[in-house]
Tab-separated table of N, CA and C and ligand atoms in Angstrom:
chain	number	residue	atom	x	y	z
A	17	UNK	N	-10.203	-2.337	-22.510
A	17	UNK	CA	-8.987	-1.893	-21.856
A	17	UNK	C	-8.820	-2.553	-20.489
A	18	UNK	N	-7.590	-2.908	-20.173
A	18	UNK	CA	-7.317	-3.564	-18.895
A	18	UNK	C	-7.554	-2.607	-17.732
A	19	UNK	N	-8.184	-3.112	-16.678
A	19	UNK	CA	-8.376	-2.280	-15.485
A	19	UNK	C	-7.188	-2.496	-14.542
A	20	UNK	N	-6.355	-1.477	-14.481
A	20	UNK	CA	-5.157	-1.591	-13.643
A	20	UNK	C	-5.248	-0.592	-12.489
A	21	UNK	N	-4.998	-1.080	-11.280
A	21	UNK	CA	-5.001	-0.185	-10.112
A	21	UNK	C	-3.608	-0.120	-9.514
A	22	UNK	N	-3.334	1.045	-8.960
A	22	UNK	CA	-2.081	1.177	-8.231
A	22	UNK	C	-2.415	1.269	-6.741
A	23	UNK	N	-1.644	0.583	-5.918
A	23	UNK	CA	-1.849	0.655	-4.464
A	23	UNK	C	-0.591	1.304	-3.880
A	24	UNK	N	-0.624	2.637	-3.703
A	24	UNK	CA	0.574	3.317	-3.232
A	24	UNK	C	0.676	3.331	-1.715
A	25	UNK	N	1.896	3.307	-1.214
A	25	UNK	CA	2.104	3.372	0.227
A	25	UNK	C	3.576	3.247	0.534
A	26	UNK	N	3.877	3.231	1.818
A	26	UNK	CA	5.285	3.073	2.174
A	26	UNK	C	5.617	1.607	2.503
A	27	UNK	N	4.617	0.870	2.956
A	27	UNK	CA	4.790	-0.571	3.209
A	27	UNK	C	6.069	-0.850	4.003
A	28	UNK	N	6.183	-0.149	5.109
A	28	UNK	CA	7.432	-0.182	5.899
A	28	UNK	C	7.173	-0.743	7.294
A	29	UNK	N	6.844	-2.012	7.443
A	29	UNK	CA	6.740	-3.059	6.423
A	29	UNK	C	5.267	-3.277	6.013
A	30	UNK	N	5.067	-4.151	5.001
A	30	UNK	CA	3.713	-4.572	4.650
A	30	UNK	C	3.097	-5.268	5.875
A	31	UNK	N	1.809	-4.997	6.108
A	31	UNK	CA	1.115	-5.628	7.246
A	31	UNK	C	-0.023	-6.509	6.712
A	32	UNK	N	-0.650	-7.217	7.647
A	32	UNK	CA	-1.811	-8.021	7.257
A	32	UNK	C	-2.956	-7.127	6.775
A	33	UNK	N	-2.971	-5.868	7.221
A	33	UNK	CA	-3.988	-4.914	6.752
A	33	UNK	C	-3.819	-4.624	5.269
A	34	UNK	N	-2.582	-4.333	4.859
A	34	UNK	CA	-2.310	-4.103	3.426
A	34	UNK	C	-2.647	-5.358	2.617
A	35	UNK	N	-2.180	-6.496	3.120
A	35	UNK	CA	-2.377	-7.769	2.405
A	35	UNK	C	-3.870	-7.999	2.153
A	36	UNK	N	-4.659	-7.753	3.183
A	36	UNK	CA	-6.101	-7.974	3.083
A	36	UNK	C	-6.737	-7.065	2.029
A	37	UNK	N	-6.343	-5.780	2.027
A	37	UNK	CA	-6.906	-4.839	1.038
A	37	UNK	C	-6.553	-5.306	-0.379
A	38	UNK	N	-5.313	-5.697	-0.580
A	38	UNK	CA	-4.874	-6.110	-1.929
A	38	UNK	C	-5.654	-7.357	-2.379
A	39	UNK	N	-5.768	-8.329	-1.497
A	39	UNK	CA	-6.465	-9.574	-1.875
A	39	UNK	C	-7.944	-9.322	-2.145
A	40	UNK	N	-8.542	-8.456	-1.351
A	40	UNK	CA	-9.972	-8.178	-1.556
A	40	UNK	C	-10.218	-7.351	-2.813
A	41	UNK	N	-9.204	-6.592	-3.232
A	41	UNK	CA	-9.364	-5.771	-4.443
A	41	UNK	C	-9.117	-6.575	-5.715
A	42	UNK	N	-8.503	-7.739	-5.574
A	42	UNK	CA	-8.137	-8.523	-6.761
A	42	UNK	C	-9.295	-8.788	-7.730
A	43	UNK	N	-10.498	-9.174	-7.214
A	43	UNK	CA	-11.585	-9.435	-8.165
A	43	UNK	C	-12.062	-8.185	-8.907
A	44	UNK	N	-11.682	-7.005	-8.413
A	44	UNK	CA	-12.166	-5.761	-9.033
A	44	UNK	C	-11.301	-5.312	-10.212
A	45	UNK	N	-10.061	-5.788	-10.260
A	45	UNK	CA	-9.116	-5.282	-11.259
A	45	UNK	C	-8.431	-6.423	-12.021
A	46	UNK	N	-7.951	-6.093	-13.235
A	46	UNK	CA	-7.188	-7.088	-13.995
A	46	UNK	C	-5.769	-7.180	-13.460
A	47	UNK	N	-5.314	-6.072	-12.896
A	47	UNK	CA	-3.930	-6.019	-12.403
A	47	UNK	C	-3.853	-5.050	-11.241
A	48	UNK	N	-3.047	-5.382	-10.242
A	48	UNK	CA	-2.794	-4.428	-9.151
A	48	UNK	C	-1.289	-4.240	-9.036
A	49	UNK	N	-0.882	-2.978	-9.086
A	49	UNK	CA	0.542	-2.666	-8.928
A	49	UNK	C	0.732	-2.058	-7.544
A	50	UNK	N	1.474	-2.768	-6.710
A	50	UNK	CA	1.796	-2.223	-5.388
A	50	UNK	C	2.986	-1.291	-5.600
A	51	UNK	N	2.792	-0.012	-5.272
A	51	UNK	CA	3.825	0.980	-5.586
A	51	UNK	C	4.386	1.567	-4.292
A	52	UNK	N	5.650	1.266	-4.042
A	52	UNK	CA	6.282	1.762	-2.816
A	52	UNK	C	6.847	3.152	-3.090
A	53	UNK	N	6.304	4.120	-2.405
A	53	UNK	CA	6.739	5.509	-2.599
A	53	UNK	C	8.060	5.759	-1.885
A	54	UNK	N	8.970	6.395	-2.593
A	54	UNK	CA	10.287	6.685	-2.026
A	54	UNK	C	10.420	8.173	-1.821
A	55	UNK	N	10.803	8.534	-0.595
A	55	UNK	CA	11.023	9.945	-0.290
A	55	UNK	C	12.520	10.145	-0.095
A	56	UNK	N	13.102	10.926	-1.027
A	56	UNK	CA	14.568	11.141	-1.011
A	56	UNK	C	15.077	11.616	0.341
A	57	UNK	N	14.275	12.473	1.013
A	57	UNK	CA	14.746	13.086	2.259
A	57	UNK	C	14.494	12.203	3.485
A	58	UNK	N	13.719	11.113	3.290
A	58	UNK	CA	13.343	10.293	4.440
A	58	UNK	C	13.632	8.829	4.128
A	59	UNK	N	14.637	8.277	4.803
A	59	UNK	CA	14.880	6.855	4.551
A	59	UNK	C	13.906	6.054	5.406
A	60	UNK	N	13.529	4.905	4.925
A	60	UNK	CA	12.558	4.094	5.649
A	60	UNK	C	13.199	3.366	6.827
A	61	UNK	N	12.371	2.702	7.594
A	61	UNK	CA	12.855	1.884	8.711
A	61	UNK	C	13.520	0.634	8.141
A	62	UNK	N	12.831	-0.005	7.202
A	62	UNK	CA	13.409	-1.157	6.505
A	62	UNK	C	13.906	-0.698	5.134
A	63	UNK	N	15.021	-1.287	4.653
A	63	UNK	CA	15.524	-0.888	3.327
A	63	UNK	C	14.470	-1.162	2.245
A	64	UNK	N	14.473	-0.281	1.264
A	64	UNK	CA	13.497	-0.357	0.177
A	64	UNK	C	13.488	-1.738	-0.496
A	65	UNK	N	14.681	-2.255	-0.758
A	65	UNK	CA	14.771	-3.540	-1.466
A	65	UNK	C	14.137	-4.673	-0.664
A	66	UNK	N	14.268	-4.590	0.674
A	66	UNK	CA	13.669	-5.606	1.537
A	66	UNK	C	12.147	-5.494	1.489
A	67	UNK	N	11.662	-4.260	1.601
A	67	UNK	CA	10.201	-4.041	1.582
A	67	UNK	C	9.610	-4.590	0.292
A	68	UNK	N	10.333	-4.348	-0.801
A	68	UNK	CA	9.853	-4.799	-2.121
A	68	UNK	C	9.880	-6.326	-2.191
A	69	UNK	N	10.997	-6.909	-1.744
A	69	UNK	CA	11.145	-8.370	-1.821
A	69	UNK	C	10.081	-9.071	-0.962
A	70	UNK	N	9.762	-8.512	0.208
A	70	UNK	CA	8.744	-9.125	1.065
A	70	UNK	C	7.379	-9.152	0.370
A	71	UNK	N	7.031	-8.010	-0.261
A	71	UNK	CA	5.711	-7.949	-0.926
A	71	UNK	C	5.682	-8.942	-2.092
A	72	UNK	N	6.793	-9.000	-2.850
A	72	UNK	CA	6.861	-9.955	-3.969
A	72	UNK	C	6.696	-11.383	-3.461
A	73	UNK	N	7.285	-11.650	-2.326
A	73	UNK	CA	7.212	-12.995	-1.762
A	73	UNK	C	5.775	-13.319	-1.330
A	74	UNK	N	5.133	-12.371	-0.678
A	74	UNK	CA	3.757	-12.597	-0.195
A	74	UNK	C	2.832	-12.953	-1.368
A	75	UNK	N	3.032	-12.266	-2.516
A	75	UNK	CA	2.117	-12.472	-3.649
A	75	UNK	C	2.786	-13.242	-4.791
A	76	UNK	N	3.768	-14.075	-4.450
A	76	UNK	CA	4.548	-14.735	-5.505
A	76	UNK	C	3.681	-15.607	-6.415
A	77	UNK	N	2.559	-16.126	-5.890
A	77	UNK	CA	1.759	-17.028	-6.727
A	77	UNK	C	0.599	-16.304	-7.408
A	78	UNK	N	0.579	-14.982	-7.325
A	78	UNK	CA	-0.523	-14.220	-7.928
A	78	UNK	C	-0.007	-13.350	-9.079
A	79	UNK	N	-0.177	-13.824	-10.321
A	79	UNK	CA	0.404	-13.095	-11.457
A	79	UNK	C	-0.219	-11.716	-11.696
A	80	UNK	N	-1.385	-11.463	-11.110
A	80	UNK	CA	-2.033	-10.158	-11.330
A	80	UNK	C	-1.410	-9.055	-10.466
A	81	UNK	N	-0.519	-9.453	-9.549
A	81	UNK	CA	0.050	-8.450	-8.638
A	81	UNK	C	1.536	-8.263	-8.921
A	82	UNK	N	1.937	-6.994	-9.076
A	82	UNK	CA	3.367	-6.711	-9.228
A	82	UNK	C	3.752	-5.596	-8.260
A	83	UNK	N	5.052	-5.416	-8.080
A	83	UNK	CA	5.544	-4.433	-7.114
A	83	UNK	C	6.573	-3.531	-7.789
A	84	UNK	N	6.405	-2.224	-7.607
A	84	UNK	CA	7.387	-1.279	-8.144
A	84	UNK	C	7.737	-0.255	-7.056
A	85	UNK	N	8.784	0.509	-7.289
A	85	UNK	CA	9.070	1.637	-6.408
A	85	UNK	C	8.981	2.902	-7.260
A	86	UNK	N	8.656	4.013	-6.600
A	86	UNK	CA	8.575	5.261	-7.380
A	86	UNK	C	8.897	6.458	-6.506
A	87	UNK	N	9.318	7.514	-7.198
A	87	UNK	CA	9.561	8.792	-6.528
A	87	UNK	C	8.604	9.804	-7.120
A	88	UNK	N	8.246	10.784	-6.338
A	88	UNK	CA	7.424	11.873	-6.878
A	88	UNK	C	5.943	11.637	-6.652
A	89	UNK	N	5.149	12.341	-7.432
A	89	UNK	CA	3.703	12.316	-7.231
A	89	UNK	C	3.080	11.032	-7.779
A	90	UNK	N	2.106	10.529	-7.024
A	90	UNK	CA	1.391	9.324	-7.477
A	90	UNK	C	0.672	9.600	-8.802
A	91	UNK	N	0.118	10.808	-8.949
A	91	UNK	CA	-0.591	11.095	-10.216
A	91	UNK	C	0.367	11.076	-11.415
A	92	UNK	N	1.611	11.492	-11.189
A	92	UNK	CA	2.579	11.460	-12.300
A	92	UNK	C	2.896	10.026	-12.705
A	93	UNK	N	2.971	9.158	-11.686
A	93	UNK	CA	3.196	7.740	-11.978
A	93	UNK	C	2.002	7.172	-12.755
A	94	UNK	N	0.800	7.551	-12.326
A	94	UNK	CA	-0.411	7.067	-13.012
A	94	UNK	C	-0.421	7.519	-14.471
A	95	UNK	N	-0.009	8.782	-14.683
A	95	UNK	CA	0.045	9.312	-16.052
A	95	UNK	C	1.042	8.510	-16.885
A	96	UNK	N	2.207	8.308	-16.285
A	96	UNK	CA	3.302	7.615	-17.003
A	96	UNK	C	2.892	6.196	-17.393
A	97	UNK	N	2.196	5.519	-16.482
A	97	UNK	CA	1.853	4.111	-16.730
A	97	UNK	C	0.439	3.942	-17.284
A	98	UNK	N	-0.227	5.070	-17.504
A	98	UNK	CA	-1.608	5.060	-18.005
A	98	UNK	C	-2.546	4.252	-17.071
A	99	UNK	N	-2.481	4.600	-15.823
A	99	UNK	CA	-3.306	3.927	-14.818
A	99	UNK	C	-4.451	4.836	-14.407
A	100	UNK	N	-5.649	4.242	-14.293
A	100	UNK	CA	-6.834	5.071	-14.030
A	100	UNK	C	-7.368	4.918	-12.602
A	101	UNK	N	-6.847	3.962	-11.851
A	101	UNK	CA	-7.409	3.713	-10.522
A	101	UNK	C	-6.324	3.697	-9.445
A	102	UNK	N	-6.617	4.410	-8.363
A	102	UNK	CA	-5.756	4.358	-7.180
A	102	UNK	C	-6.535	3.634	-6.092
A	103	UNK	N	-5.931	2.615	-5.529
A	103	UNK	CA	-6.586	1.829	-4.476
A	103	UNK	C	-6.083	2.307	-3.115
A	104	UNK	N	-7.005	2.513	-2.174
A	104	UNK	CA	-6.615	2.887	-0.822
A	104	UNK	C	-7.496	2.158	0.180
A	105	UNK	N	-6.967	1.980	1.388
A	105	UNK	CA	-7.736	1.351	2.454
A	105	UNK	C	-8.206	2.404	3.443
A	106	UNK	N	-9.397	2.211	3.984
A	106	UNK	CA	-9.922	3.147	4.997
A	106	UNK	C	-10.121	2.428	6.314
A	107	UNK	N	-9.422	2.891	7.344
A	107	UNK	CA	-9.577	2.290	8.667
A	107	UNK	C	-10.491	3.097	9.552
A	108	UNK	N	-10.257	4.383	9.606
A	108	UNK	CA	-10.930	5.227	10.602
A	108	UNK	C	-11.415	6.515	9.955
A	109	UNK	N	-12.118	7.326	10.747
A	109	UNK	CA	-12.553	8.617	10.203
A	109	UNK	C	-11.331	9.499	9.930
A	110	UNK	N	-10.273	9.330	10.690
A	110	UNK	CA	-9.045	10.101	10.422
A	110	UNK	C	-8.483	9.724	9.050
A	111	UNK	N	-8.469	8.436	8.738
A	111	UNK	CA	-8.058	7.990	7.400
A	111	UNK	C	-8.931	8.667	6.347
A	112	UNK	N	-10.241	8.686	6.629
A	112	UNK	CA	-11.164	9.248	5.649
A	112	UNK	C	-10.826	10.703	5.346
A	113	UNK	N	-10.617	11.513	6.382
A	113	UNK	CA	-10.330	12.939	6.168
A	113	UNK	C	-9.037	13.117	5.374
A	114	UNK	N	-8.029	12.342	5.743
A	114	UNK	CA	-6.736	12.404	5.065
A	114	UNK	C	-6.885	11.980	3.602
A	115	UNK	N	-7.547	10.863	3.410
A	115	UNK	CA	-7.692	10.297	2.055
A	115	UNK	C	-8.577	11.175	1.176
A	116	UNK	N	-9.594	11.782	1.795
A	116	UNK	CA	-10.496	12.632	1.020
A	116	UNK	C	-9.723	13.786	0.389
A	117	UNK	N	-8.877	14.462	1.180
A	117	UNK	CA	-8.186	15.601	0.583
A	117	UNK	C	-7.167	15.144	-0.460
A	118	UNK	N	-6.456	14.062	-0.185
A	118	UNK	CA	-5.504	13.581	-1.205
A	118	UNK	C	-6.254	13.165	-2.470
A	119	UNK	N	-7.344	12.422	-2.268
A	119	UNK	CA	-8.120	11.938	-3.420
A	119	UNK	C	-8.674	13.093	-4.251
A	120	UNK	N	-9.171	14.117	-3.553
A	120	UNK	CA	-9.740	15.248	-4.290
A	120	UNK	C	-8.650	16.062	-4.991
A	121	UNK	N	-7.499	16.210	-4.345
A	121	UNK	CA	-6.387	16.929	-4.992
A	121	UNK	C	-5.884	16.140	-6.207
A	122	UNK	N	-5.782	14.826	-6.042
A	122	UNK	CA	-5.345	13.998	-7.169
A	122	UNK	C	-6.305	14.126	-8.348
A	123	UNK	N	-7.592	14.147	-8.030
A	123	UNK	CA	-8.621	14.266	-9.086
A	123	UNK	C	-8.503	15.610	-9.812
A	124	UNK	N	-8.148	16.658	-9.041
A	124	UNK	CA	-7.946	17.984	-9.645
A	124	UNK	C	-6.764	17.947	-10.609
A	125	UNK	N	-5.691	17.264	-10.156
A	125	UNK	CA	-4.476	17.242	-10.972
A	125	UNK	C	-4.611	16.305	-12.168
A	126	UNK	N	-5.397	15.232	-11.976
A	126	UNK	CA	-5.546	14.240	-13.048
A	126	UNK	C	-7.015	13.782	-13.074
A	127	UNK	N	-7.858	14.511	-13.806
A	127	UNK	CA	-9.303	14.256	-13.761
A	127	UNK	C	-9.701	12.831	-14.142
A	128	UNK	N	-8.862	12.163	-14.909
A	128	UNK	CA	-9.163	10.787	-15.341
A	128	UNK	C	-9.100	9.774	-14.205
A	129	UNK	N	-8.447	10.161	-13.123
A	129	UNK	CA	-8.156	9.175	-12.077
A	129	UNK	C	-9.348	8.987	-11.134
A	130	UNK	N	-9.595	7.756	-10.715
A	130	UNK	CA	-10.595	7.492	-9.674
A	130	UNK	C	-9.887	6.805	-8.516
A	131	UNK	N	-10.135	7.298	-7.304
A	131	UNK	CA	-9.597	6.599	-6.131
A	131	UNK	C	-10.672	5.659	-5.614
A	132	UNK	N	-10.296	4.408	-5.441
A	132	UNK	CA	-11.239	3.379	-4.985
A	132	UNK	C	-10.858	2.995	-3.556
A	133	UNK	N	-11.824	3.124	-2.649
A	133	UNK	CA	-11.553	2.836	-1.232
A	133	UNK	C	-12.210	1.536	-0.806
A	134	UNK	N	-11.465	0.730	-0.089
A	134	UNK	CA	-12.061	-0.436	0.558
A	134	UNK	C	-11.996	-0.225	2.060
A	135	UNK	N	-13.100	-0.508	2.738
A	135	UNK	CA	-13.091	-0.421	4.198
A	135	UNK	C	-12.281	-1.571	4.754
A	136	UNK	N	-11.501	-1.284	5.758
A	136	UNK	CA	-10.728	-2.348	6.383
A	136	UNK	C	-11.665	-3.336	7.082
A	137	UNK	N	-11.234	-4.566	7.186
A	137	UNK	CA	-12.017	-5.530	7.964
A	137	UNK	C	-11.790	-5.218	9.449
A	138	UNK	N	-12.805	-5.476	10.305
A	138	UNK	CA	-12.700	-5.041	11.704
A	138	UNK	C	-11.412	-5.482	12.396
A	139	UNK	N	-10.950	-6.685	12.095
A	139	UNK	CA	-9.758	-7.173	12.821
A	139	UNK	C	-8.476	-6.442	12.427
A	140	UNK	N	-8.529	-5.676	11.336
A	140	UNK	CA	-7.324	-4.955	10.909
A	140	UNK	C	-7.394	-3.445	11.158
A	141	UNK	N	-8.480	-3.006	11.781
A	141	UNK	CA	-8.678	-1.557	11.923
A	141	UNK	C	-7.571	-0.875	12.735
A	142	UNK	N	-7.080	-1.555	13.753
A	142	UNK	CA	-6.096	-0.912	14.634
A	142	UNK	C	-4.664	-1.056	14.113
A	143	UNK	N	-4.536	-1.757	13.000
A	143	UNK	CA	-3.189	-2.127	12.534
A	143	UNK	C	-2.593	-1.061	11.618
A	144	UNK	N	-1.399	-0.618	11.941
A	144	UNK	CA	-0.683	0.234	10.992
A	144	UNK	C	0.825	-0.014	11.096
A	145	UNK	N	1.521	0.356	10.031
A	145	UNK	CA	2.956	0.061	9.955
A	145	UNK	C	3.722	0.768	11.062
A	146	UNK	N	3.236	1.935	11.466
A	146	UNK	CA	3.939	2.705	12.490
A	146	UNK	C	4.027	1.906	13.797
A	147	UNK	N	2.901	1.322	14.200
A	147	UNK	CA	2.889	0.550	15.447
A	147	UNK	C	3.759	-0.707	15.301
A	148	UNK	N	3.690	-1.329	14.132
A	148	UNK	CA	4.525	-2.515	13.890
A	148	UNK	C	6.010	-2.148	14.026
A	149	UNK	N	6.382	-1.002	13.465
A	149	UNK	CA	7.792	-0.566	13.573
A	149	UNK	C	8.168	-0.321	15.028
A	150	UNK	N	7.232	0.270	15.766
A	150	UNK	CA	7.495	0.570	17.175
A	150	UNK	C	7.693	-0.707	17.988
A	151	UNK	N	6.890	-1.716	17.696
A	151	UNK	CA	7.027	-2.999	18.401
A	151	UNK	C	8.417	-3.580	18.130
A	152	UNK	N	8.799	-3.545	16.836
A	152	UNK	CA	10.091	-4.128	16.443
A	152	UNK	C	11.247	-3.341	17.064
A	153	UNK	N	11.140	-2.025	16.995
A	153	UNK	CA	12.184	-1.149	17.547
A	153	UNK	C	12.426	-1.445	19.034
A	154	UNK	N	11.344	-1.831	19.703
A	154	UNK	CA	11.446	-2.084	21.146
A	154	UNK	C	11.593	-3.560	21.489
A	155	UNK	N	11.961	-4.335	20.479
A	155	UNK	CA	12.295	-5.739	20.724
A	155	UNK	C	11.096	-6.655	20.891
A	156	UNK	N	9.893	-6.201	20.513
A	156	UNK	CA	8.696	-7.047	20.642
A	156	UNK	C	8.517	-7.968	19.447
A	157	UNK	N	7.503	-8.826	19.550
A	157	UNK	CA	7.219	-9.771	18.469
A	157	UNK	C	6.022	-9.273	17.655
A	158	UNK	N	6.279	-8.863	16.415
A	158	UNK	CA	5.224	-8.279	15.577
A	158	UNK	C	4.695	-9.286	14.560
A	159	UNK	N	5.102	-10.559	14.704
A	159	UNK	CA	4.817	-11.515	13.624
A	159	UNK	C	3.316	-11.706	13.362
A	160	UNK	N	2.469	-11.559	14.373
A	160	UNK	CA	1.028	-11.754	14.140
A	160	UNK	C	0.423	-10.622	13.282
A	161	UNK	N	1.155	-9.520	13.107
A	161	UNK	CA	0.610	-8.367	12.382
A	161	UNK	C	1.073	-8.301	10.934
A	162	UNK	N	2.006	-9.164	10.567
A	162	UNK	CA	2.531	-9.106	9.201
A	162	UNK	C	2.210	-10.414	8.476
A	163	UNK	N	2.198	-10.399	7.145
A	163	UNK	CA	1.812	-11.612	6.418
A	163	UNK	C	2.636	-12.828	6.858
A	164	UNK	N	1.972	-13.999	6.865
A	164	UNK	CA	2.592	-15.208	7.420
A	164	UNK	C	3.935	-15.560	6.770
A	165	UNK	N	4.063	-15.287	5.462
A	165	UNK	CA	5.292	-15.717	4.772
A	165	UNK	C	6.520	-14.890	5.154
A	166	UNK	N	6.277	-13.731	5.794
A	166	UNK	CA	7.416	-12.839	6.040
A	166	UNK	C	8.129	-13.154	7.341
A	167	UNK	N	9.454	-13.268	7.222
A	167	UNK	CA	10.289	-13.360	8.408
A	167	UNK	C	11.143	-12.087	8.426
A	168	UNK	N	10.823	-11.210	9.373
A	168	UNK	CA	11.476	-9.898	9.384
A	168	UNK	C	12.987	-9.994	9.601
A	169	UNK	N	13.434	-11.152	10.070
A	169	UNK	CA	14.877	-11.293	10.299
A	169	UNK	C	15.627	-11.800	9.073
A	170	UNK	N	14.893	-12.124	8.021
A	170	UNK	CA	15.544	-12.630	6.797
A	170	UNK	C	16.370	-11.544	6.127
B	216	ADP	P1	0.467	2.761	7.048
B	216	ADP	O1	-0.702	3.708	7.153
B	216	ADP	O2	0.234	1.471	7.767
B	216	ADP	O3	1.796	3.399	7.314
B	216	ADP	P2	0.845	3.077	4.225
B	216	ADP	O4	1.166	4.502	4.403
B	216	ADP	O5	1.826	2.224	3.533
B	216	ADP	O6	0.522	2.310	5.566
B	216	ADP	O7	-0.596	2.996	3.555
B	216	ADP	C1	-0.898	2.483	2.310
B	216	ADP	C2	-2.386	2.233	2.214
B	216	ADP	O8	-2.708	1.100	3.006
B	216	ADP	C3	-3.300	3.347	2.724
B	216	ADP	O9	-4.430	3.433	1.889
B	216	ADP	C4	-3.719	2.871	4.079
B	216	ADP	O10	-4.981	3.384	4.447
B	216	ADP	C5	-3.811	1.385	3.825
B	216	ADP	N1	-3.702	0.622	5.049
B	216	ADP	C6	-2.674	0.599	5.902
B	216	ADP	N2	-2.935	-0.229	6.950
B	216	ADP	C7	-4.179	-0.733	6.735
B	216	ADP	C8	-5.038	-1.616	7.464
B	216	ADP	N3	-4.671	-2.132	8.630
B	216	ADP	N4	-6.245	-1.913	6.939
B	216	ADP	C9	-6.611	-1.355	5.764
B	216	ADP	N5	-5.866	-0.502	5.037
B	216	ADP	C10	-4.668	-0.197	5.510
């Protein structure tokens, strides 16, 4: 059976931290689906279609990576697509506490699922989409924090 992982997140926008986790996870799985979670009540900073197109562009030459959007629970998506692995990145102990409870709740709801964590590389530990959005909102240059192929003004 194919080993397929889902990498859920908001990717608003994708950062070099996300990119690094996805690339490092590639040898572990036959396929990685980057899944952009959509919250009906909360619109993102960047439009969903842009976020999706940027990720597709970053991984355009990697056939093992695809990008989808979804609403609702990640475990329901996993059930629907018959996916057994959720990929997540760990930066800090705060990430760990947050991820532990989500991972354990997901396991309760869908016992078949395993959450696989990769530790962030040291140079990406401080990086998160929230800070990138804040830099952009305030007219700063965030280009060093996002994948090289992305031009946020496109
Ligand atoms: P963010 O936390 O930046 O808003 P998301 O909510 O989209 O990002 O998170 C999706 C996944 O990516 C989570 O597992 C998160 O821990 C991971 N992630 C985000 N930024 C980094 C980073 N700099 N290094 C490693 N993993 C990261």
